[in-house]
Amino acid sequence: MKVTIELDDTAQPPFAVIHTPTITTAINQTITKIQQDEVAYIIGYAAEKMVPLQPQHIIRFYSETKAIYAQTETSCYLIKERLYQLEKQLPTDFLRISHSEIINIKTIVNLELTFNGLIQINLATNIKTYTSRRYVKQLKERLGL
């Protein structure tokens, strides 16, 4: 792949343009790497303690009783940010699957189609969740289904 870099003092924030006849796996991987403006950690709260959570250890973020939680393999932590804020700062490994949930796609074990058109997503540590109808298309596109 040919790479050209043009220095431009007015480009704030920096941006990339890709010229290609078709979108290939290599192009998608390049886009993913460029877009990964990874946050180093997210602060979770548990029992009066602040815990730095690395995004790759988080299975999902979900909303329950007007609070946001981050679930890892061992615990759940209260998160102060809203889901829409998390969605903007998380790496591309995370995908919104409903109004109240964001999952780490690297923790997907398998998918099951349901009779009502939704997709049941089985995540690590036997977590079962569902896409809402609104987000089924995005999930299929992201996973290449």
C-alpha atoms as a printed R data frame, in Angstrom:
    type eleno elety resid chain resno       x       y      z
1   ATOM     1    CA   MET     A     1   0.000   0.000  0.000
2   ATOM     2    CA   LYS     A     2   1.358   3.399 -0.965
3   ATOM     3    CA   VAL     A     3   1.433   5.999  1.830
4   ATOM     4    CA   THR     A     4   1.714   9.750  1.334
5   ATOM     5    CA   ILE     A     5   1.909  12.220  4.209
6   ATOM     6    CA   GLU     A     6   1.241  15.906  3.672
7   ATOM     7    CA   LEU     A     7   2.167  18.335  6.442
8   ATOM     8    CA   ASP     A     8  -0.515  20.940  7.011
9   ATOM     9    CA   ASP     A     9  -0.434  23.297 10.005
10  ATOM    10    CA   THR     A    10  -4.171  23.998  9.652
11  ATOM    11    CA   ALA     A    11  -5.264  20.337  9.906
12  ATOM    12    CA   GLN     A    12  -6.769  20.276 13.392
13  ATOM    13    CA   PRO     A    13  -7.429  17.545 14.312
14  ATOM    14    CA   PRO     A    14  -5.308  15.476 11.932
15  ATOM    15    CA   PHE     A    15  -7.314  13.456  9.392
16  ATOM    16    CA   ALA     A    16  -6.651  10.760  6.828
17  ATOM    17    CA   VAL     A    17  -8.026  10.280  3.313
18  ATOM    18    CA   ILE     A    18  -7.861   6.839  1.693
19  ATOM    19    CA   HIS     A    19  -8.149   6.493 -2.078
20  ATOM    20    CA   THR     A    20  -9.184   2.969 -3.058
21  ATOM    21    CA   PRO     A    21 -11.281   1.303 -5.780
22  ATOM    22    CA   THR     A    22 -12.853  -1.111 -3.240
23  ATOM    23    CA   ILE     A    23 -12.936  -1.617  0.501
24  ATOM    24    CA   THR     A    24 -10.847  -4.647  1.401
25  ATOM    25    CA   THR     A    25  -9.912  -6.335  4.665
26  ATOM    26    CA   ALA     A    26  -6.571  -4.508  4.618
27  ATOM    27    CA   ILE     A    27  -8.356  -1.165  4.193
28  ATOM    28    CA   ASN     A    28 -10.720  -1.980  7.084
29  ATOM    29    CA   GLN     A    29  -7.778  -2.927  9.298
30  ATOM    30    CA   THR     A    30  -5.998   0.301  8.393
31  ATOM    31    CA   ILE     A    31  -9.094   2.339  9.211
32  ATOM    32    CA   THR     A    32  -9.433   0.555 12.553
33  ATOM    33    CA   LYS     A    33  -5.817   1.271 13.470
34  ATOM    34    CA   ILE     A    34  -6.092   4.931 12.469
35  ATOM    35    CA   GLN     A    35  -9.311   5.412 14.422
36  ATOM    36    CA   GLN     A    36  -7.989   3.821 17.592
37  ATOM    37    CA   ASP     A    37  -7.456   6.875 19.689
38  ATOM    38    CA   GLU     A    38  -7.357   4.622 22.702
39  ATOM    39    CA   VAL     A    39  -8.069   5.877 26.131
40  ATOM    40    CA   ALA     A    40  -5.500   4.435 28.558
41  ATOM    41    CA   TYR     A    41  -8.041   3.568 31.237
42  ATOM    42    CA   ILE     A    42 -11.518   4.340 32.548
43  ATOM    43    CA   ILE     A    43 -12.161   5.027 36.203
44  ATOM    44    CA   GLY     A    44 -14.597   2.634 37.839
45  ATOM    45    CA   TYR     A    45 -15.943   2.928 41.362
46  ATOM    46    CA   ALA     A    46 -16.451   0.011 43.742
47  ATOM    47    CA   ALA     A    47 -16.931   0.128 47.513
48  ATOM    48    CA   GLU     A    48 -15.639   3.681 47.980
49  ATOM    49    CA   LYS     A    49 -12.574   2.971 45.817
50  ATOM    50    CA   MET     A    50 -11.561   4.308 42.425
51  ATOM    51    CA   VAL     A    51 -10.261   1.563 40.149
52  ATOM    52    CA   PRO     A    52  -8.501   2.236 36.816
53  ATOM    53    CA   LEU     A    53  -9.961  -0.178 34.230
54  ATOM    54    CA   GLN     A    54  -8.163  -0.961 31.002
55  ATOM    55    CA   PRO     A    55 -10.647  -1.065 28.097
56  ATOM    56    CA   GLN     A    56  -9.434  -4.460 26.839
57  ATOM    57    CA   HIS     A    57 -10.480  -6.028 30.180
58  ATOM    58    CA   ILE     A    58 -14.021  -4.655 29.996
59  ATOM    59    CA   ILE     A    59 -16.656  -7.005 28.584
60  ATOM    60    CA   ARG     A    60 -19.479  -4.482 28.402
61  ATOM    61    CA   PHE     A    61 -20.900  -1.197 29.625
62  ATOM    62    CA   TYR     A    62 -24.559  -1.199 30.510
63  ATOM    63    CA   SER     A    63 -27.184   1.007 32.038
64  ATOM    64    CA   GLU     A    64 -29.249  -0.184 34.982
65  ATOM    65    CA   THR     A    65 -31.447   1.896 37.290
66  ATOM    66    CA   LYS     A    66 -30.134   5.192 35.846
67  ATOM    67    CA   ALA     A    67 -26.497   4.262 36.474
68  ATOM    68    CA   ILE     A    68 -23.758   3.076 34.109
69  ATOM    69    CA   TYR     A    69 -21.686   0.000 34.923
70  ATOM    70    CA   ALA     A    70 -18.574  -1.564 33.427
71  ATOM    71    CA   GLN     A    71 -18.482  -5.341 33.671
72  ATOM    72    CA   THR     A    72 -15.216  -7.270 33.684
73  ATOM    73    CA   GLU     A    73 -14.660 -11.003 34.145
74  ATOM    74    CA   THR     A    74 -14.523 -10.584 37.911
75  ATOM    75    CA   SER     A    75 -16.620  -7.526 38.888
76  ATOM    76    CA   CYS     A    76 -18.939  -4.696 37.960
77  ATOM    77    CA   TYR     A    77 -17.903  -1.086 38.517
78  ATOM    78    CA   LEU     A    78 -19.933   2.091 38.601
79  ATOM    79    CA   ILE     A    79 -18.909   4.520 35.843
80  ATOM    80    CA   LYS     A    80 -19.522   8.280 36.072
81  ATOM    81    CA   GLU     A    81 -19.628   8.914 32.308
82  ATOM    82    CA   ARG     A    82 -22.751   8.463 30.198
83  ATOM    83    CA   LEU     A    83 -22.872   5.827 27.461
84  ATOM    84    CA   TYR     A    84 -22.753   8.387 24.661
85  ATOM    85    CA   GLN     A    85 -19.569   9.860 26.174
86  ATOM    86    CA   LEU     A    86 -17.989   6.424 26.505
87  ATOM    87    CA   GLU     A    87 -18.944   5.587 22.917
88  ATOM    88    CA   LYS     A    88 -16.881   8.552 21.663
89  ATOM    89    CA   GLN     A    89 -13.750   7.752 23.660
90  ATOM    90    CA   LEU     A    90 -13.621   3.937 23.497
91  ATOM    91    CA   PRO     A    91 -11.476   2.062 20.958
92  ATOM    92    CA   THR     A    92 -13.129   0.543 17.905
93  ATOM    93    CA   ASP     A    93 -13.344  -2.836 19.660
94  ATOM    94    CA   PHE     A    94 -16.486  -1.505 21.339
95  ATOM    95    CA   LEU     A    95 -19.891  -1.414 19.671
96  ATOM    96    CA   ARG     A    96 -23.213   0.034 20.744
97  ATOM    97    CA   ILE     A    97 -25.860  -2.709 20.557
98  ATOM    98    CA   SER     A    98 -28.788  -0.954 22.234
99  ATOM    99    CA   HIS     A    99 -29.791   2.284 23.871
100 ATOM   100    CA   SER     A   100 -28.495   0.932 27.172
101 ATOM   101    CA   GLU     A   101 -25.451  -1.180 26.260
102 ATOM   102    CA   ILE     A   102 -22.013  -1.119 24.621
103 ATOM   103    CA   ILE     A   103 -20.079  -4.368 24.230
104 ATOM   104    CA   ASN     A   104 -16.465  -5.310 23.562
105 ATOM   105    CA   ILE     A   105 -16.686  -7.280 20.294
106 ATOM   106    CA   LYS     A   106 -13.521  -9.199 21.180
107 ATOM   107    CA   THR     A   107 -15.446 -10.899 24.008
108 ATOM   108    CA   ILE     A   108 -18.175 -12.322 21.751
109 ATOM   109    CA   VAL     A   109 -18.356 -16.108 22.077
110 ATOM   110    CA   ASN     A   110 -21.193 -16.635 19.582
111 ATOM   111    CA   LEU     A   111 -24.384 -15.144 18.146
112 ATOM   112    CA   GLU     A   112 -27.859 -16.661 17.978
113 ATOM   113    CA   LEU     A   113 -30.761 -15.439 15.866
114 ATOM   114    CA   THR     A   114 -34.033 -15.123 17.762
115 ATOM   115    CA   PHE     A   115 -37.531 -15.668 16.408
116 ATOM   116    CA   ASN     A   116 -38.377 -11.946 16.683
117 ATOM   117    CA   GLY     A   117 -35.468 -10.737 14.514
118 ATOM   118    CA   LEU     A   118 -33.074  -9.783 17.279
119 ATOM   119    CA   ILE     A   119 -29.640 -11.269 17.791
120 ATOM   120    CA   GLN     A   120 -28.686 -12.841 21.094
121 ATOM   121    CA   ILE     A   121 -25.033 -12.170 21.826
122 ATOM   122    CA   ASN     A   122 -23.231 -14.581 24.126
123 ATOM   123    CA   LEU     A   123 -20.224 -12.907 25.696
124 ATOM   124    CA   ALA     A   124 -17.372 -14.153 27.862
125 ATOM   125    CA   THR     A   125 -18.255 -15.464 31.338
126 ATOM   126    CA   ASN     A   126 -21.731 -16.608 30.205
127 ATOM   127    CA   ILE     A   127 -23.172 -13.122 29.749
128 ATOM   128    CA   LYS     A   128 -26.181 -13.076 27.411
129 ATOM   129    CA   THR     A   129 -27.444  -9.874 25.894
130 ATOM   130    CA   TYR     A   130 -29.495  -8.796 22.888
131 ATOM   131    CA   THR     A   131 -29.226  -6.192 20.178
132 ATOM   132    CA   SER     A   132 -32.125  -3.858 19.778
133 ATOM   133    CA   ARG     A   133 -33.689  -3.751 16.305
134 ATOM   134    CA   ARG     A   134 -32.180  -0.333 15.773
135 ATOM   135    CA   TYR     A   135 -28.607  -1.672 16.128
136 ATOM   136    CA   VAL     A   136 -28.866  -5.044 14.306
137 ATOM   137    CA   LYS     A   137 -27.652  -3.571 11.020
138 ATOM   138    CA   GLN     A   138 -24.597  -1.954 12.653
139 ATOM   139    CA   LEU     A   139 -23.677  -5.231 14.364
140 ATOM   140    CA   LYS     A   140 -23.942  -7.173 11.110
141 ATOM   141    CA   GLU     A   141 -21.833  -4.624  9.226
142 ATOM   142    CA   ARG     A   142 -19.167  -4.508 11.944
143 ATOM   143    CA   LEU     A   143 -18.861  -8.305 12.118
144 ATOM   144    CA   GLY     A   144 -19.076  -8.736  8.355
145 ATOM   145    CA   LEU     A   145 -22.309 -10.752  8.435
